[in-house]
Coordinates of C-alpha atoms in Angstrom, one line a residue:
Chain A
X256 CA 88.4 -50.0 190.1
X257 CA 87.5 -46.4 191.1
X258 CA 86.8 -47.0 194.8
X259 CA 90.5 -46.3 195.6
X260 CA 90.3 -42.9 193.9
X261 CA 89.8 -40.2 196.5
X262 CA 88.4 -37.6 194.1
X263 CA 87.2 -37.6 190.5
X264 CA 87.1 -34.4 188.5
X265 CA 85.3 -34.2 185.2
X266 CA 86.5 -31.5 182.9
X267 CA 83.5 -30.5 180.8
X268 CA 82.4 -27.8 178.3
X269 CA 79.6 -27.8 175.8
X270 CA 81.9 -26.0 173.4
X271 CA 84.9 -27.3 171.6
X272 CA 88.3 -25.7 171.4
X273 CA 88.0 -23.7 174.7
X274 CA 90.9 -25.5 176.4
X275 CA 89.4 -28.5 178.2
X276 CA 92.5 -30.7 177.4
X277 CA 94.9 -27.9 178.2
X278 CA 93.1 -27.3 181.6
X279 CA 93.0 -31.0 182.2
X280 CA 96.7 -31.6 181.5
X281 CA 97.9 -28.5 183.4
X282 CA 95.7 -29.3 186.4
X283 CA 97.1 -32.9 186.4
X284 CA 100.7 -31.6 186.2
X285 CA 100.1 -29.0 188.9
X286 CA 98.6 -31.6 191.2
X287 CA 101.6 -33.9 190.5
X288 CA 104.1 -31.1 191.2
X289 CA 102.3 -30.4 194.5
X290 CA 102.9 -34.0 195.5
X291 CA 99.6 -35.7 194.7
X292 CA 99.2 -39.0 192.9
X293 CA 97.1 -38.3 189.7
X294 CA 95.4 -40.1 186.9
X295 CA 94.3 -38.5 183.7
X296 CA 91.7 -40.2 181.6
X297 CA 91.0 -38.9 178.1
X298 CA 87.5 -40.0 176.9
X299 CA 87.6 -37.8 173.7
X300 CA 87.6 -40.8 171.4
X301 CA 87.4 -38.9 168.1
X302 CA 89.9 -36.3 168.9
X303 CA 92.3 -37.3 171.7
X304 CA 94.6 -34.4 172.5
X305 CA 96.2 -35.5 175.8
X306 CA 98.9 -37.8 174.4
X307 CA 100.2 -34.9 172.2
X308 CA 99.9 -32.3 174.9
X309 CA 101.9 -34.4 177.4
X310 CA 104.5 -35.6 174.8
X311 CA 103.5 -39.2 175.2
X312 CA 102.4 -39.9 171.6
X313 CA 104.7 -42.9 170.9
X314 CA 103.8 -44.7 174.1
X315 CA 101.5 -47.7 174.3
X316 CA 99.3 -49.3 176.9
X317 CA 100.2 -52.7 178.5
X318 CA 97.9 -55.4 179.9
X319 CA 98.9 -56.2 183.5
X320 CA 97.5 -58.9 185.9
X321 CA 95.1 -56.3 187.4
X322 CA 94.0 -54.6 184.2
X323 CA 95.3 -52.1 181.7
X324 CA 98.4 -50.3 183.0
X325 CA 98.2 -46.6 182.2
X326 CA 101.1 -44.7 180.6
X327 CA 103.2 -42.9 183.2
X328 CA 104.7 -39.6 182.6
X329 CA 107.4 -40.0 185.2
X330 CA 109.4 -42.9 186.7
X331 CA 107.9 -42.4 190.1
X332 CA 104.5 -43.1 188.5
X333 CA 102.8 -40.0 190.0
X334 CA 100.9 -39.2 186.8
X335 CA 99.2 -42.0 184.9
X336 CA 97.5 -41.3 181.6
X337 CA 95.0 -43.3 179.6
X338 CA 93.7 -42.3 176.1
X339 CA 92.5 -43.9 173.0
X340 CA 95.5 -42.2 171.3
X341 CA 97.8 -44.9 172.8
X342 CA 95.7 -47.6 171.1
X343 CA 95.9 -46.2 167.6
X344 CA 98.7 -47.4 165.2
X345 CA 99.1 -44.0 163.5
X346 CA 98.4 -40.5 164.8
X347 CA 96.4 -39.8 161.6
X348 CA 94.1 -42.7 162.2
X349 CA 90.5 -41.6 162.6
X350 CA 88.1 -43.3 165.1
X351 CA 84.9 -43.3 163.1
X352 CA 82.6 -44.9 165.6
X353 CA 78.9 -44.5 166.3
X354 CA 77.6 -44.1 169.9
X355 CA 77.3 -47.8 171.0
X356 CA 81.0 -48.5 170.3
X357 CA 82.1 -45.3 172.0
X358 CA 80.0 -46.3 175.0
X359 CA 81.7 -49.7 175.4
X360 CA 85.1 -48.2 175.0
X361 CA 84.5 -45.7 177.7
X362 CA 83.1 -48.4 180.0
X363 CA 86.3 -50.3 179.5
X364 CA 88.3 -47.3 180.3
X365 CA 86.4 -46.8 183.5
X366 CA 86.3 -50.4 184.6
X367 CA 89.5 -52.0 183.3
X368 CA 92.3 -49.5 183.9
X369 CA 94.4 -50.3 187.0
X370 CA 95.0 -46.9 188.4
X371 CA 96.2 -48.0 191.8
X372 CA 95.6 -45.6 194.7
X373 CA 95.0 -42.1 193.3
X374 CA 94.4 -38.8 195.0
X375 CA 92.8 -37.4 191.9
X376 CA 91.4 -38.8 188.7
X377 CA 90.8 -36.1 186.1
X378 CA 88.6 -37.0 183.2
X379 CA 88.9 -35.0 180.0
X380 CA 85.8 -35.0 177.8
X381 CA 84.9 -34.2 174.2
X382 CA 82.5 -31.2 173.5
X383 CA 78.8 -31.8 173.6
X384 CA 76.2 -33.6 175.8
X385 CA 75.9 -36.9 174.1
X386 CA 77.1 -40.6 174.2
X387 CA 80.4 -40.0 176.0
X388 CA 78.9 -37.8 178.6
X389 CA 75.9 -39.9 179.3
X390 CA 78.0 -43.0 179.6
X391 CA 80.4 -41.4 182.1
X392 CA 77.5 -40.0 184.2
X393 CA 75.8 -43.3 184.2
X394 CA 78.9 -45.1 185.5
X395 CA 79.9 -42.4 188.0
X396 CA 76.4 -41.7 189.3
X397 CA 77.0 -43.7 192.4
X398 CA 80.5 -42.4 193.1
X399 CA 80.1 -39.7 195.7
X400 CA 83.5 -38.2 195.3
X401 CA 82.8 -37.0 191.8
X402 CA 82.4 -33.4 190.6
X403 CA 82.7 -31.3 187.4
X404 CA 84.9 -28.4 186.4
X405 CA 83.4 -26.4 183.5
X406 CA 85.7 -24.6 181.0
X407 CA 84.5 -21.8 178.9
X408 CA 85.8 -18.9 176.8
X409 CA 84.2 -15.5 177.4
X410 CA 82.2 -14.9 174.2
X411 CA 78.5 -15.4 173.9
X412 CA 78.6 -18.3 171.4
X413 CA 80.7 -20.4 173.9
X414 CA 78.7 -19.4 176.9
X415 CA 75.5 -20.5 175.2
X416 CA 76.9 -24.1 174.8
X417 CA 78.2 -24.2 178.4
X418 CA 74.8 -23.2 179.7
X419 CA 73.6 -26.4 178.1
X420 CA 76.3 -28.3 179.9
X421 CA 75.3 -26.9 183.2
X422 CA 71.7 -28.1 182.6
X423 CA 73.2 -31.5 181.8
X424 CA 75.1 -31.6 185.1
X425 CA 71.9 -30.5 187.0
X426 CA 69.8 -33.1 185.3
X427 CA 72.2 -35.9 185.8
X428 CA 72.8 -34.8 189.4
X429 CA 76.6 -34.2 189.3
X430 CA 77.9 -31.4 191.5
X431 CA 79.7 -28.5 189.8
X432 CA 82.9 -27.6 191.5
X433 CA 83.2 -24.4 189.5
X434 CA 83.8 -22.6 186.2
X435 CA 87.1 -21.6 184.6
X436 CA 87.2 -18.8 182.0
X437 CA 90.0 -19.5 179.5
X438 CA 91.4 -17.1 176.8
X439 CA 90.2 -14.0 178.5
X440 CA 92.4 -11.2 177.2
X441 CA 95.6 -11.2 175.1
X442 CA 98.5 -8.9 175.8
X443 CA 100.0 -7.6 172.5
X444 CA 103.7 -8.4 172.5
X445 CA 104.4 -5.1 170.6
X446 CA 102.5 -2.4 172.6
X447 CA 101.4 -4.4 175.7
X448 CA 97.8 -3.4 175.1
X449 CA 95.5 -6.1 176.6
X450 CA 92.7 -6.9 174.2
X451 CA 89.7 -9.1 175.1
X452 CA 89.7 -10.9 171.8
X453 CA 86.7 -13.1 172.8
X454 CA 85.1 -10.3 174.8
X455 CA 85.4 -10.6 178.6
X456 CA 83.6 -11.4 181.9
X457 CA 81.4 -14.1 180.3
X458 CA 82.6 -16.8 182.7
X459 CA 82.0 -14.7 185.7
X460 CA 78.5 -13.6 184.8
X461 CA 77.7 -17.2 183.8
X462 CA 78.8 -18.4 187.3
X463 CA 76.5 -15.8 188.8
X464 CA 73.5 -16.7 186.7
X465 CA 74.0 -20.5 187.3
X466 CA 75.0 -20.0 190.9
X467 CA 78.2 -22.0 190.7
X468 CA 81.6 -20.9 192.0
X469 CA 83.9 -19.0 189.7
X470 CA 87.4 -20.5 189.8
X471 CA 89.3 -17.9 187.9
X472 CA 90.3 -16.7 184.5
X473 CA 93.3 -17.7 182.3
X474 CA 94.6 -15.2 179.7
X475 CA 95.9 -16.2 176.3
X476 CA 99.6 -16.6 177.0
X477 CA 101.7 -17.8 174.1
X478 CA 104.4 -18.9 176.7
X479 CA 101.9 -21.4 178.1
X480 CA 100.9 -22.4 174.6
X481 CA 104.5 -23.3 173.9
X482 CA 104.3 -25.9 176.7
X483 CA 101.8 -27.9 174.7
X484 CA 103.6 -31.0 173.4
X485 CA 106.3 -30.9 176.1
X486 CA 104.4 -32.3 179.1
X487 CA 105.8 -29.6 181.4
X488 CA 103.8 -27.9 184.2
X489 CA 103.2 -24.2 183.9
X490 CA 103.7 -23.9 187.7
X491 CA 107.2 -25.1 187.5
X492 CA 108.3 -23.6 184.1
X493 CA 106.6 -20.2 184.5
X494 CA 106.0 -19.8 188.2
X495 CA 105.1 -16.1 188.0
X496 CA 102.5 -16.1 185.1
X497 CA 98.8 -15.6 185.8
X498 CA 98.0 -19.1 184.5
X499 CA 100.3 -20.7 187.1
X500 CA 98.8 -18.7 189.9
X501 CA 95.3 -19.7 188.8
X502 CA 96.2 -23.4 188.8
X503 CA 98.0 -23.1 192.2
X504 CA 94.9 -21.5 193.7
X505 CA 92.7 -24.2 192.1
X506 CA 94.8 -26.9 193.7
X507 CA 94.5 -25.2 197.0
X508 CA 90.7 -25.0 196.7
X509 CA 90.5 -28.7 195.7
X510 CA 92.5 -29.8 198.7
X511 CA 90.2 -27.9 201.0
X512 CA 87.0 -29.2 199.3
X513 CA 84.8 -31.4 201.5
X514 CA 84.4 -34.0 198.8
X515 CA 88.1 -34.7 199.0
X516 CA 89.0 -37.8 201.0
X517 CA 92.2 -36.1 202.1
X518 CA 90.4 -33.4 204.1
X519 CA 88.3 -35.8 206.1
X520 CA 90.6 -35.7 209.0
X521 CA 90.7 -31.9 209.0
X522 CA 87.0 -31.7 208.7
X523 CA 86.6 -33.9 211.7
X524 CA 89.0 -31.7 213.7
X525 CA 86.8 -28.7 212.9
X526 CA 83.9 -30.5 214.6
Chain B
X152 CA 79.7 -50.0 157.4
X153 CA 78.4 -52.8 159.5
X154 CA 75.1 -52.2 161.2
X155 CA 74.9 -54.0 164.5
X156 CA 72.0 -52.8 166.6
X157 CA 72.7 -51.7 170.2
X158 CA 70.5 -54.5 171.7
X159 CA 71.7 -57.2 169.3
X160 CA 72.7 -60.6 170.5
X161 CA 76.5 -61.2 170.9
X162 CA 78.3 -62.0 167.6
X163 CA 75.5 -60.5 165.6
X164 CA 76.9 -60.4 162.0
X165 CA 75.2 -57.0 161.3
X166 CA 71.8 -56.4 159.8
X167 CA 73.3 -55.6 156.4
X168 CA 75.6 -58.5 156.3
X169 CA 75.2 -61.4 153.8
X170 CA 74.9 -63.8 156.8
X171 CA 72.2 -61.7 158.5
X172 CA 69.6 -64.1 160.0
X173 CA 71.6 -67.1 159.0
X174 CA 74.4 -67.6 161.6
X175 CA 74.1 -69.4 164.9
X176 CA 74.1 -66.1 166.8
X177 CA 70.8 -65.2 165.1
X178 CA 68.9 -68.1 166.7
X179 CA 66.3 -66.8 169.0
X180 CA 66.8 -63.2 167.9
X181 CA 63.3 -61.6 167.4
X182 CA 64.4 -60.0 164.1
X183 CA 65.9 -63.2 162.7
X184 CA 63.2 -63.6 160.0
X185 CA 63.4 -59.9 159.0
X186 CA 67.1 -60.1 158.6
X187 CA 67.0 -63.4 156.7
X188 CA 64.5 -61.9 154.3
X189 CA 67.1 -59.4 153.2
X190 CA 64.9 -56.4 153.8
X191 CA 67.4 -55.0 156.3
X192 CA 70.3 -55.0 153.8
X193 CA 68.4 -52.9 151.3
X194 CA 69.4 -49.2 151.4
X195 CA 67.7 -46.9 153.9
X196 CA 64.5 -45.6 152.2
X197 CA 65.3 -42.2 153.7
X198 CA 68.2 -41.9 151.2
X199 CA 65.7 -41.9 148.3
X200 CA 63.4 -39.5 150.1
X201 CA 66.3 -37.1 150.8
X202 CA 67.4 -37.3 147.2
X203 CA 64.0 -36.2 146.0
X204 CA 63.7 -33.5 148.6
X205 CA 67.1 -32.0 147.7
X206 CA 66.7 -32.4 144.0
X207 CA 66.5 -28.7 143.6
X208 CA 69.6 -28.0 145.7
X209 CA 72.6 -27.6 143.3
X210 CA 75.7 -27.8 145.6
X211 CA 75.7 -29.5 149.0
X212 CA 78.8 -28.7 150.9
X213 CA 79.9 -29.9 154.4
X214 CA 81.9 -27.6 156.6
X215 CA 84.0 -29.8 158.7
X216 CA 86.9 -29.9 161.2
X217 CA 87.7 -32.6 163.7
X218 CA 88.5 -29.9 166.2
X219 CA 86.0 -27.8 168.1
X220 CA 86.1 -24.0 168.4
X221 CA 88.1 -23.4 165.3
X222 CA 85.4 -21.3 163.6
X223 CA 83.3 -23.8 161.6
X224 CA 80.1 -22.0 162.4
X225 CA 81.6 -18.5 161.9
X226 CA 83.1 -19.6 158.5
X227 CA 79.8 -21.2 157.5
X228 CA 77.8 -18.1 158.3
X229 CA 80.2 -15.7 156.6
X230 CA 80.4 -17.9 153.6
X231 CA 76.6 -18.1 153.4
X232 CA 76.4 -14.3 153.7
X233 CA 79.1 -13.8 151.1
X234 CA 77.4 -16.1 148.6
X235 CA 74.0 -14.6 149.2
X236 CA 75.2 -11.0 149.0
X237 CA 77.2 -11.5 145.8
X238 CA 74.1 -12.1 143.7
X239 CA 70.5 -11.7 144.8
X240 CA 69.5 -14.5 142.4
X241 CA 71.6 -17.0 144.3
X242 CA 69.8 -18.8 147.1
X243 CA 71.7 -20.2 150.0
X244 CA 70.7 -22.5 152.8
X245 CA 72.5 -23.3 156.0
X246 CA 71.8 -26.5 157.9
X247 CA 73.2 -26.7 161.4
X248 CA 74.0 -30.4 162.0
X249 CA 75.5 -29.7 165.5
X250 CA 72.7 -31.1 167.6
X251 CA 74.3 -30.7 171.0
X252 CA 75.8 -27.2 170.5
X253 CA 73.9 -25.3 167.8
X254 CA 75.6 -22.0 167.1
X255 CA 74.0 -20.9 163.8
X256 CA 71.0 -19.0 165.4
X257 CA 73.5 -16.8 167.3
X258 CA 76.1 -16.3 164.7
X259 CA 73.5 -15.4 162.1
X260 CA 71.6 -13.2 164.6
X261 CA 68.3 -15.0 164.4
X262 CA 68.0 -16.4 167.9
X263 CA 64.4 -16.8 169.2
X264 CA 62.9 -17.2 165.8
X265 CA 60.4 -20.0 165.2
X266 CA 60.3 -22.7 162.7
X267 CA 56.9 -23.3 161.0
X268 CA 55.5 -26.4 159.8
X269 CA 53.4 -26.3 156.6
X270 CA 52.1 -28.9 154.1
X271 CA 55.3 -28.9 152.2
X272 CA 57.5 -29.4 155.3
X273 CA 59.3 -27.3 157.8
X274 CA 60.0 -23.7 156.7
X275 CA 63.6 -22.6 157.5
X276 CA 64.2 -19.2 159.1
X277 CA 65.2 -16.5 156.6
X278 CA 68.1 -14.3 157.6
X279 CA 67.9 -12.3 154.4
X280 CA 65.7 -12.8 151.3
X281 CA 68.1 -15.4 149.8
X282 CA 69.7 -16.8 153.0
X283 CA 67.8 -19.4 155.0
X284 CA 68.9 -21.5 158.0
X285 CA 67.7 -24.5 159.9
X286 CA 69.0 -25.5 163.4
X287 CA 67.8 -27.4 166.4
X288 CA 68.3 -24.2 168.3
X289 CA 65.0 -23.0 166.9
X290 CA 63.2 -26.0 168.4
X291 CA 64.4 -25.5 172.0
X292 CA 62.3 -23.7 174.5
X293 CA 65.1 -21.9 176.4
X294 CA 68.8 -21.3 175.8
X295 CA 69.5 -23.4 178.8
X296 CA 67.9 -26.5 177.3
X297 CA 70.4 -29.2 176.7
X298 CA 69.9 -31.8 174.1
X299 CA 71.1 -34.9 176.0
X300 CA 70.8 -37.5 173.2
X301 CA 72.7 -40.6 172.3
X302 CA 73.6 -41.2 168.6
X303 CA 70.4 -42.8 167.2
X304 CA 68.3 -39.9 168.3
X305 CA 70.7 -37.4 166.8
X306 CA 70.7 -39.4 163.5
X307 CA 66.9 -39.3 163.5
X308 CA 67.0 -35.5 163.8
X309 CA 69.5 -35.1 161.0
X310 CA 67.4 -37.4 158.8
X311 CA 64.4 -35.1 159.6
X312 CA 66.3 -32.0 158.8
X313 CA 67.5 -33.4 155.5
X314 CA 64.1 -34.9 154.5
X315 CA 61.5 -32.6 155.8
X316 CA 62.9 -29.0 155.5
X317 CA 61.3 -27.1 152.6
X318 CA 64.3 -25.3 151.3
X319 CA 62.8 -24.4 147.9
X320 CA 65.3 -23.9 145.1
X321 CA 68.8 -23.6 146.5
X322 CA 72.1 -23.0 144.8
X323 CA 74.1 -23.8 147.9
X324 CA 73.3 -25.8 151.0
X325 CA 76.1 -25.4 153.6
X326 CA 76.0 -28.0 156.3
X327 CA 77.7 -27.0 159.5
X328 CA 78.9 -30.0 161.5
X329 CA 80.0 -30.6 165.1
X330 CA 83.6 -31.6 166.0
X331 CA 84.5 -35.2 165.9
X332 CA 84.1 -38.1 163.5
X333 CA 81.0 -39.8 164.8
X334 CA 77.3 -40.2 164.4
X335 CA 76.4 -36.8 162.9
X336 CA 79.2 -37.0 160.3
X337 CA 78.5 -40.6 159.3
X338 CA 74.7 -39.9 159.1
X339 CA 75.1 -36.8 157.0
X340 CA 77.3 -38.5 154.5
X341 CA 75.2 -41.6 154.4
X342 CA 71.9 -39.9 154.0
X343 CA 73.3 -37.6 151.3
X344 CA 74.8 -40.5 149.4
X345 CA 71.8 -40.5 147.0
X346 CA 71.5 -36.8 146.7
X347 CA 75.2 -36.3 146.1
X348 CA 77.6 -34.2 148.1
X349 CA 79.8 -31.7 146.3
X350 CA 82.4 -32.1 149.0
X351 CA 83.7 -30.8 152.2
X352 CA 85.5 -27.6 153.3
X353 CA 87.8 -28.1 156.3
X354 CA 88.4 -25.3 158.8
X355 CA 91.4 -25.4 161.1
X356 CA 93.6 -23.2 163.2
X357 CA 97.4 -23.2 162.8
X358 CA 98.5 -25.0 165.9
X359 CA 99.4 -28.7 166.1
X360 CA 96.7 -29.7 168.6
X361 CA 94.1 -28.6 166.2
X362 CA 95.8 -30.1 163.1
X363 CA 96.0 -33.4 164.8
X364 CA 92.2 -33.7 164.9
X365 CA 91.8 -32.2 161.4
X366 CA 94.0 -34.9 160.0
X367 CA 91.7 -37.5 161.5
X368 CA 88.7 -35.8 160.0
X369 CA 90.4 -35.8 156.6
X370 CA 91.2 -39.5 156.8
X371 CA 87.5 -40.0 157.6
X372 CA 86.6 -38.1 154.4
X373 CA 89.0 -40.3 152.4
X374 CA 87.4 -43.4 153.8
X375 CA 83.8 -42.1 153.3
X376 CA 84.6 -41.0 149.8
X377 CA 83.9 -37.3 150.4
X378 CA 86.1 -35.0 148.3
X379 CA 87.9 -32.3 150.2
X380 CA 87.3 -29.0 148.3
X381 CA 89.9 -27.2 150.3
X382 CA 91.2 -25.9 153.6
X383 CA 90.5 -22.6 155.4
X384 CA 92.9 -21.4 158.0
X385 CA 91.3 -19.4 160.8
X386 CA 92.8 -17.3 163.6
X387 CA 96.1 -17.3 161.6
X388 CA 97.3 -13.9 162.6
X389 CA 96.3 -11.5 165.4
X390 CA 96.0 -7.9 164.5
X391 CA 96.3 -5.7 167.5
X392 CA 93.5 -3.0 167.4
X393 CA 95.8 -0.6 169.2
X394 CA 99.1 -0.7 167.3
X395 CA 98.0 -2.7 164.2
X396 CA 101.0 -5.0 164.6
X397 CA 100.6 -8.7 163.9
X398 CA 101.4 -11.6 166.1
X399 CA 100.8 -15.4 166.1
X400 CA 98.6 -16.4 169.0
X401 CA 98.4 -20.0 167.9
X402 CA 101.8 -20.6 166.3
X403 CA 102.1 -23.1 163.5
X404 CA 104.9 -25.1 165.0
X405 CA 104.5 -27.9 162.6
X406 CA 104.1 -26.1 159.4
X407 CA 100.4 -25.2 159.8
X408 CA 97.9 -25.4 157.0
X409 CA 100.5 -25.0 154.3
X410 CA 102.1 -28.3 155.3
X411 CA 98.7 -30.0 155.7
X412 CA 97.7 -28.9 152.2
X413 CA 101.0 -30.2 150.7
X414 CA 100.5 -33.6 152.5
X415 CA 97.0 -33.8 151.3
X416 CA 97.0 -32.2 147.9
X417 CA 93.9 -30.1 148.8
X418 CA 94.2 -26.3 148.1
X419 CA 94.3 -23.7 150.8
X420 CA 91.2 -21.6 150.1
X421 CA 92.1 -18.7 152.4
X422 CA 93.5 -17.6 155.6
X423 CA 91.5 -15.5 158.1
X424 CA 93.1 -13.3 160.7
X425 CA 92.0 -13.2 164.3
X426 CA 90.5 -9.7 164.2
X427 CA 88.7 -8.5 167.3
X428 CA 87.3 -5.6 165.3
X429 CA 85.6 -8.0 162.9
X430 CA 84.0 -9.9 165.8
X431 CA 82.8 -6.7 167.3
X432 CA 81.3 -5.5 164.0
X433 CA 79.4 -8.8 163.6
X434 CA 78.0 -8.4 167.1
X435 CA 77.0 -4.8 166.4
X436 CA 75.3 -5.8 163.2
X437 CA 73.2 -8.3 165.0
X438 CA 72.3 -5.8 167.7
X439 CA 71.1 -3.2 165.2
X440 CA 68.9 -5.6 163.4
X441 CA 67.6 -7.5 166.4
X442 CA 63.8 -7.2 166.7

């Protein structure tokens, strides 16, 4: 089902709570606003956050003639979403599954969802380097247009886990598109003093040590935080904030990337 | 809990089922005789071993949260320190059950320490005289080493941690868990079913996206029969180090922990601010006592 997808992006982080789902949803929304056709697959089975973040919690998945039809955010069907959250009867339901069951669910998500033609498929992952990640890697190993975006926060305890994720990517042979540093700095609303709550510069120095591109840092911005649960893009709601600029820049970098099917023609022209 | 092995034939009734080894799907399975004999439905012998090993541990407490990055490891380490500092006669152990992202060696400032094996089992690493810790972080060669394991291997590691670490006499064993409701959690609860869990302390941050996962974790506790001792709210308020004013970084748009506590009937044990000065002091403390 994935051969019609031009580029697959895995959003990874060894650490939890660093903003993988926020980055995934905002990246998907930015790509959609910029005119691409996007799919967002949430493989965090024990803690799916995407349905809540995009305000799609009451939606359900339907079975079509070609496979599962993802839930679309808009009528033009430019952003399709798939998550286990759509399959649970109540939002408090826990998915208490051991590895083998998670593995087969993810296989189904990868094989049975009818995404149609997509420019980008973004895959949001849970923290860690275990069943979910191994399964995705095994299934995507032979898909050449696949790369990973790593999300981290600047403090040492998060960097330590992300280093493990980099090792994981290297061992499984997936290319790393770059690192995003989230929650770097908070501007006090009272005195405008910017404090690096979780220290600073960790993402940048990690990218230098691991020799992977640094894609930018996102500050803690309560205005962006308030967009959670609304399904609105930061780039259209808050066009001037640092977060929007970072995502716009990221989309520009992605469209120029050689792994992208779109740029094949332009790459040929360069020759 | 049905136990269907990964490589079982289709429609396997589960090794612990009454019909194990007796239904048509079992025909031709190499383990058919074993299953039919009933040996597989007997409780895991490890539960008994762990019960004996932890006989001198008074209170075993899980620190949980469905969500990652809410401060489980920080709360675990601070709670361990607080219990140990209050009374030198109280012995506290911390077990890091997060196999893929062990944080205890760093938050307790004992990175690079070694675990030793003796006749009585693995000796944990001692942070102070009465605070010991065990983590997979001590067994890795380099901080870059990733533990790329599927569930069964992680379960085996947790079983070893519970059955082979020589904690000595402990008043409290705090078990720091990874995010999610999966192998590590099921195994910890299952293996400790003989030894007896005092309960779980849930850590959360105030915003809905975290509470969503914590609710799932709490329904796991209800299903697994683990009593929830209480909730701890972390990163509740931000205290600006410049002007000392308070602001909410992760606003509790849906009532936060107070609402969750009311829904659940579990008490709120405390609320921790997001204080950059506290984080800095902790880092400094580790620096000054690093070897």
